């Protein structure tokens, strides 16, 4: 599919995008009530876990990392394609990123904010979370910089900070445009949050220099954050974890799941707010193509894990991968294979790549599949380590399922609020993609 | 005489405002600025043809180097001050510390870039700008010139001829 030539005018772009900021409809309140209820379930579950102890989660010997770390890796993964779309594709000058980059950046910020909660939830005593940080203390001890867990603290906090700054810097000119077209409380809100942006030549000059550097900084972060997350596992000697393919495998998986989440959010947003002229089928097809590519990479990674387990003839590796496919948790494995390797094959049929209901359903399958992938890596590996006497299996509890549901509530609630207060598509960059008005061109 | 007037020209076409900037420069006018709803290389070229590039990049470099150095010092000092002797691994394990150094490089570089951008763009600044008009953030390009009362009339006439849709003159203190 070729990119359709846009006949939008600057005024239409403003009108269409700023329409998303109009007073909410009843549908928005219903959505907020749903996501807010999920959030409350999560909050009560966590409260109950804090009061009664970590025993309320299903973690037990030998599986001491379980659903919370699965959720953590899942949400960090969701965050990834936001930065890919906003920074990497910016540097590559990919035009199709323009209408979706704000949505995906918001998704990044909210997903990292969600992911960041899980190491704290996973801690038995979350009030001691600051022990993770190197700070002067009366016991004269410092953190262990050789531990990948500490690398992760630095990687995720840096990623959150840079994502938030990149998000804010992109929003400033758009908030200024919203300020110039609003009245009352919103005028005040946007005047403060646009920090006095006027779009003068001097401002744009420094803005563009800074934006390019932010994109350049965020690009290696896309690769580094999930690589560091993968080292949490790969640096250990647990069969199923101790492998060098983890960083690229995790990064590809993260982009795969993140793009699926952009589609899950993008399709309803486009429909509800009438953004059809801005967010076209061409943009969805581009995302679908990237999903096909990353689905291929994760499929290859799954196959490589099995192949290397056999090729190495290492009994522990072979036993681990036999267990994954045929052990008591095998349905989690086959569910993952179906969602991540088989279901995306429908995208090879061109008309289905631009069929939005198909894409929407597929994106949900991929999200489920990627959660299952992290669950398989974490829980199945720990359930079946070296000594048969120490093998075990996993039993879910309502508390951890409630907290997982709550994390979706937290993520989508933040999203619902954002979408009503700030432009969810970049006015500035959409205008940049339109034909520049020139007298010379008009006269000929 | 003090430049207590501002001439504000509204342009629909990019080539018109670029030509008007050249005309102002030819006239020897230096005290002007442009507004646009999005960044434009053509406009930047017209205004800053002879100017050095944005100094933000030097601050990015300084921030990044500071972050890297801070991480080297922090990891080295803390590893020696509280030695964790594990399996004869060296206390100063720089390959392992390189992750922290990379993260601090990006973190400090990013924060300093933002601060430098804010500083050079003169934001935050919520004060009233006499020469700004709300349509400059929609689809209109603006060219504003500070001038004395005598010059303002001549500049207004010239900008009207350059294809501006509207030219206004405002008294400012």
Short mmCIF file of N, CA and C in Angstrom, two decimals, chain A residues 48-142:
data_model
loop_
_atom_site.label_atom_id
_atom_site.label_comp_id
_atom_site.label_asym_id
_atom_site.label_seq_id
_atom_site.Cartn_x
_atom_site.Cartn_y
_atom_site.Cartn_z
N UNK A 48 -3.31 -5.85 50.75
CA UNK A 48 -3.48 -7.10 51.47
C UNK A 48 -2.13 -7.84 51.57
N UNK A 49 -1.34 -7.77 50.48
CA UNK A 49 -0.03 -8.45 50.50
C UNK A 49 0.93 -7.77 51.47
N UNK A 50 0.86 -6.44 51.53
CA UNK A 50 1.75 -5.71 52.46
C UNK A 50 1.39 -6.07 53.91
N UNK A 51 0.07 -6.12 54.18
CA UNK A 51 -0.37 -6.38 55.56
C UNK A 51 -0.07 -7.83 55.97
N UNK A 52 -0.37 -8.77 55.06
CA UNK A 52 -0.27 -10.19 55.43
C UNK A 52 1.06 -10.83 55.08
N UNK A 53 1.82 -10.19 54.22
CA UNK A 53 3.13 -10.75 53.87
C UNK A 53 3.17 -11.30 52.46
N UNK A 54 4.41 -11.51 51.99
CA UNK A 54 4.65 -11.92 50.60
C UNK A 54 4.15 -13.34 50.33
N UNK A 55 3.82 -14.06 51.40
CA UNK A 55 3.27 -15.41 51.25
C UNK A 55 1.97 -15.42 50.47
N UNK A 56 1.31 -14.27 50.36
CA UNK A 56 0.06 -14.22 49.59
C UNK A 56 0.30 -14.37 48.09
N UNK A 57 1.55 -14.15 47.67
CA UNK A 57 1.83 -14.40 46.25
C UNK A 57 2.19 -15.88 46.11
N UNK A 58 2.25 -16.36 44.87
CA UNK A 58 2.52 -17.79 44.66
C UNK A 58 4.00 -18.13 44.73
N UNK A 59 4.86 -17.14 45.00
CA UNK A 59 6.31 -17.39 45.04
C UNK A 59 6.63 -18.34 46.18
N UNK A 60 7.40 -19.36 45.88
CA UNK A 60 7.82 -20.29 46.91
C UNK A 60 9.00 -21.08 46.36
N UNK A 61 9.69 -21.79 47.20
CA UNK A 61 10.80 -22.58 46.72
C UNK A 61 10.29 -23.64 45.72
N UNK A 62 10.89 -23.86 44.55
CA UNK A 62 12.11 -23.22 44.05
C UNK A 62 11.84 -21.99 43.17
N UNK A 63 10.56 -21.59 43.07
CA UNK A 63 10.25 -20.50 42.13
C UNK A 63 10.13 -19.19 42.91
N UNK A 64 11.25 -18.50 43.06
CA UNK A 64 11.25 -17.29 43.88
C UNK A 64 11.08 -16.02 43.04
N UNK A 65 11.19 -16.15 41.73
CA UNK A 65 10.81 -15.04 40.83
C UNK A 65 9.62 -15.58 40.05
N UNK A 66 8.53 -14.86 40.06
CA UNK A 66 7.36 -15.44 39.39
C UNK A 66 6.54 -14.38 38.67
N UNK A 67 5.28 -14.24 39.04
CA UNK A 67 4.37 -13.39 38.27
C UNK A 67 4.81 -11.92 38.30
N UNK A 68 5.33 -11.44 39.43
CA UNK A 68 5.68 -10.01 39.51
C UNK A 68 6.85 -9.68 38.59
N UNK A 69 7.82 -10.58 38.53
CA UNK A 69 8.96 -10.32 37.63
C UNK A 69 8.51 -10.52 36.18
N UNK A 70 7.58 -11.45 35.96
CA UNK A 70 7.00 -11.59 34.61
C UNK A 70 6.31 -10.28 34.22
N UNK A 71 5.53 -9.73 35.14
CA UNK A 71 4.85 -8.45 34.86
C UNK A 71 5.86 -7.34 34.61
N UNK A 72 6.92 -7.33 35.41
CA UNK A 72 7.96 -6.29 35.24
C UNK A 72 8.55 -6.35 33.83
N UNK A 73 8.98 -7.56 33.42
CA UNK A 73 9.60 -7.69 32.10
C UNK A 73 8.58 -7.38 31.00
N UNK A 74 7.33 -7.80 31.22
CA UNK A 74 6.28 -7.53 30.24
C UNK A 74 6.10 -6.02 30.03
N UNK A 75 6.01 -5.27 31.14
CA UNK A 75 5.75 -3.83 31.01
C UNK A 75 6.97 -3.07 30.48
N UNK A 76 8.18 -3.51 30.85
CA UNK A 76 9.36 -2.87 30.26
C UNK A 76 9.36 -3.12 28.75
N UNK A 77 8.95 -4.32 28.38
CA UNK A 77 8.87 -4.64 26.95
C UNK A 77 7.87 -3.76 26.23
N UNK A 78 6.70 -3.57 26.85
CA UNK A 78 5.67 -2.72 26.24
C UNK A 78 6.23 -1.31 26.00
N UNK A 79 7.06 -0.88 26.94
CA UNK A 79 7.60 0.49 26.84
C UNK A 79 8.49 0.66 25.60
N UNK A 80 9.05 -0.45 25.15
CA UNK A 80 10.11 -0.32 24.17
C UNK A 80 9.77 0.28 22.83
N UNK A 81 8.65 -0.16 22.26
CA UNK A 81 8.43 0.31 20.90
C UNK A 81 8.11 1.79 20.90
N UNK A 82 7.70 2.34 22.05
CA UNK A 82 7.48 3.79 22.12
C UNK A 82 8.75 4.53 21.75
N UNK A 83 9.85 4.13 22.37
CA UNK A 83 11.12 4.80 22.08
C UNK A 83 11.60 4.44 20.68
N UNK A 84 11.32 3.22 20.27
CA UNK A 84 11.71 2.84 18.91
C UNK A 84 11.03 3.77 17.91
N UNK A 85 9.71 3.96 18.10
CA UNK A 85 8.96 4.78 17.15
C UNK A 85 9.36 6.24 17.26
N UNK A 86 9.52 6.73 18.50
CA UNK A 86 9.79 8.16 18.63
C UNK A 86 11.23 8.51 18.33
N UNK A 87 12.18 7.67 18.70
CA UNK A 87 13.59 8.06 18.54
C UNK A 87 14.26 7.39 17.34
N UNK A 88 14.21 6.07 17.29
CA UNK A 88 14.95 5.38 16.22
C UNK A 88 14.38 5.75 14.86
N UNK A 89 13.05 5.71 14.76
CA UNK A 89 12.45 6.02 13.46
C UNK A 89 12.58 7.51 13.13
N UNK A 90 12.75 8.35 14.15
CA UNK A 90 13.01 9.77 13.89
C UNK A 90 14.37 9.92 13.21
N UNK A 91 15.37 9.19 13.76
CA UNK A 91 16.71 9.29 13.18
C UNK A 91 16.74 8.71 11.76
N UNK A 92 15.90 7.71 11.52
CA UNK A 92 15.84 7.12 10.18
C UNK A 92 14.89 7.89 9.24
N UNK A 93 14.30 8.96 9.76
CA UNK A 93 13.38 9.78 8.98
C UNK A 93 12.22 8.96 8.38
N UNK A 94 11.68 8.04 9.17
CA UNK A 94 10.54 7.24 8.71
C UNK A 94 9.27 8.06 8.93
N UNK A 95 8.63 8.43 7.84
CA UNK A 95 7.48 9.35 7.94
C UNK A 95 6.28 8.73 8.64
N UNK A 96 6.20 7.41 8.59
CA UNK A 96 4.99 6.77 9.13
C UNK A 96 4.91 6.83 10.65
N UNK A 97 6.00 7.25 11.30
CA UNK A 97 5.97 7.32 12.76
C UNK A 97 5.15 8.51 13.27
N UNK A 98 4.97 9.54 12.39
CA UNK A 98 4.47 10.83 12.86
C UNK A 98 3.14 10.76 13.63
N UNK A 99 2.07 10.16 13.06
CA UNK A 99 0.81 10.22 13.81
C UNK A 99 0.76 9.29 15.02
N UNK A 100 1.68 8.34 15.12
CA UNK A 100 1.58 7.39 16.24
C UNK A 100 2.62 7.61 17.32
N UNK A 101 3.58 8.55 17.06
CA UNK A 101 4.70 8.57 18.01
C UNK A 101 4.29 9.12 19.38
N UNK A 102 3.33 10.06 19.39
CA UNK A 102 2.93 10.61 20.70
C UNK A 102 2.23 9.54 21.53
N UNK A 103 1.35 8.78 20.88
CA UNK A 103 0.66 7.69 21.59
C UNK A 103 1.67 6.70 22.13
N UNK A 104 2.66 6.38 21.30
CA UNK A 104 3.62 5.36 21.75
C UNK A 104 4.58 5.91 22.79
N UNK A 105 4.88 7.20 22.73
CA UNK A 105 5.72 7.79 23.78
C UNK A 105 4.97 7.80 25.11
N UNK A 106 3.69 8.16 25.04
CA UNK A 106 2.88 8.15 26.28
C UNK A 106 2.84 6.73 26.83
N UNK A 107 2.70 5.78 25.91
CA UNK A 107 2.68 4.38 26.30
C UNK A 107 3.99 4.00 26.98
N UNK A 108 5.10 4.48 26.44
CA UNK A 108 6.41 4.20 27.04
C UNK A 108 6.46 4.70 28.48
N UNK A 109 6.09 5.96 28.65
CA UNK A 109 6.20 6.57 29.98
C UNK A 109 5.31 5.83 30.97
N UNK A 110 4.07 5.56 30.57
CA UNK A 110 3.15 4.90 31.51
C UNK A 110 3.54 3.44 31.75
N UNK A 111 4.08 2.80 30.70
CA UNK A 111 4.48 1.39 30.87
C UNK A 111 5.70 1.29 31.78
N UNK A 112 6.66 2.21 31.65
CA UNK A 112 7.83 2.16 32.55
C UNK A 112 7.38 2.49 33.97
N UNK A 113 6.44 3.43 34.08
CA UNK A 113 5.92 3.77 35.42
C UNK A 113 5.21 2.56 36.03
N UNK A 114 4.61 1.74 35.20
CA UNK A 114 3.96 0.51 35.70
C UNK A 114 5.02 -0.53 36.04
N UNK A 115 5.97 -0.70 35.11
CA UNK A 115 7.03 -1.71 35.33
C UNK A 115 7.80 -1.41 36.61
N UNK A 116 8.08 -0.13 36.85
CA UNK A 116 8.87 0.27 38.01
C UNK A 116 8.23 -0.13 39.33
N UNK A 117 6.92 -0.33 39.34
CA UNK A 117 6.23 -0.72 40.58
C UNK A 117 6.53 -2.18 40.94
N UNK A 118 6.79 -3.00 39.92
CA UNK A 118 6.85 -4.44 40.19
C UNK A 118 8.04 -4.92 41.02
N UNK A 119 9.25 -4.36 40.80
CA UNK A 119 10.31 -4.76 41.73
C UNK A 119 9.94 -4.43 43.18
N UNK A 120 9.20 -3.34 43.37
CA UNK A 120 8.80 -2.96 44.73
C UNK A 120 7.74 -3.92 45.26
N UNK A 121 6.79 -4.27 44.38
CA UNK A 121 5.73 -5.21 44.79
C UNK A 121 6.37 -6.57 45.10
N UNK A 122 7.40 -6.92 44.30
CA UNK A 122 8.06 -8.22 44.45
C UNK A 122 8.84 -8.30 45.77
N UNK A 123 9.28 -7.13 46.27
CA UNK A 123 10.04 -7.13 47.52
C UNK A 123 9.12 -7.53 48.67
N UNK A 124 9.62 -8.31 49.56
CA UNK A 124 8.81 -8.66 50.73
C UNK A 124 8.53 -7.44 51.58
N UNK A 125 9.49 -6.55 51.65
CA UNK A 125 9.32 -5.32 52.45
C UNK A 125 9.51 -4.11 51.53
N UNK A 126 8.44 -3.72 50.85
CA UNK A 126 8.60 -2.66 49.83
C UNK A 126 9.06 -1.33 50.41
N UNK A 127 8.84 -1.12 51.71
CA UNK A 127 9.25 0.17 52.30
C UNK A 127 10.78 0.29 52.36
N UNK A 128 11.49 -0.80 52.12
CA UNK A 128 12.95 -0.73 52.10
C UNK A 128 13.50 -0.60 50.68
N UNK A 129 12.66 -0.15 49.74
CA UNK A 129 13.08 -0.13 48.33
C UNK A 129 14.34 0.70 48.11
N UNK A 130 14.53 1.73 48.94
CA UNK A 130 15.67 2.64 48.70
C UNK A 130 17.00 1.96 48.99
N UNK A 131 16.98 0.74 49.53
CA UNK A 131 18.24 0.02 49.71
C UNK A 131 18.87 -0.34 48.38
N UNK A 132 18.07 -0.27 47.31
CA UNK A 132 18.59 -0.55 45.97
C UNK A 132 19.55 0.54 45.50
N UNK A 133 19.42 1.72 46.09
CA UNK A 133 20.19 2.86 45.59
C UNK A 133 21.47 3.04 46.39
N UNK A 134 22.54 3.52 45.72
CA UNK A 134 23.76 3.78 46.47
C UNK A 134 23.63 5.11 47.22
N UNK A 135 23.45 5.06 48.52
CA UNK A 135 23.33 6.29 49.30
C UNK A 135 24.16 6.11 50.58
N UNK A 136 24.71 7.19 51.12
CA UNK A 136 25.53 7.09 52.33
C UNK A 136 24.66 6.62 53.49
N UNK A 137 25.12 5.66 54.23
CA UNK A 137 24.29 5.13 55.32
C UNK A 137 25.16 4.80 56.53
N UNK A 138 24.52 4.66 57.67
CA UNK A 138 25.29 4.51 58.90
C UNK A 138 25.94 3.13 59.04
N UNK A 139 25.58 2.21 58.14
CA UNK A 139 26.22 0.89 58.21
C UNK A 139 27.48 0.84 57.33
N UNK A 140 27.79 1.94 56.69
CA UNK A 140 28.99 2.05 55.85
C UNK A 140 29.04 0.97 54.76
N UNK A 141 27.91 0.62 54.21
CA UNK A 141 27.96 -0.35 53.12
C UNK A 141 27.43 0.28 51.83
N UNK A 142 27.96 -0.25 50.74
CA UNK A 142 27.55 0.23 49.42
C UNK A 142 26.94 -0.92 48.64
#
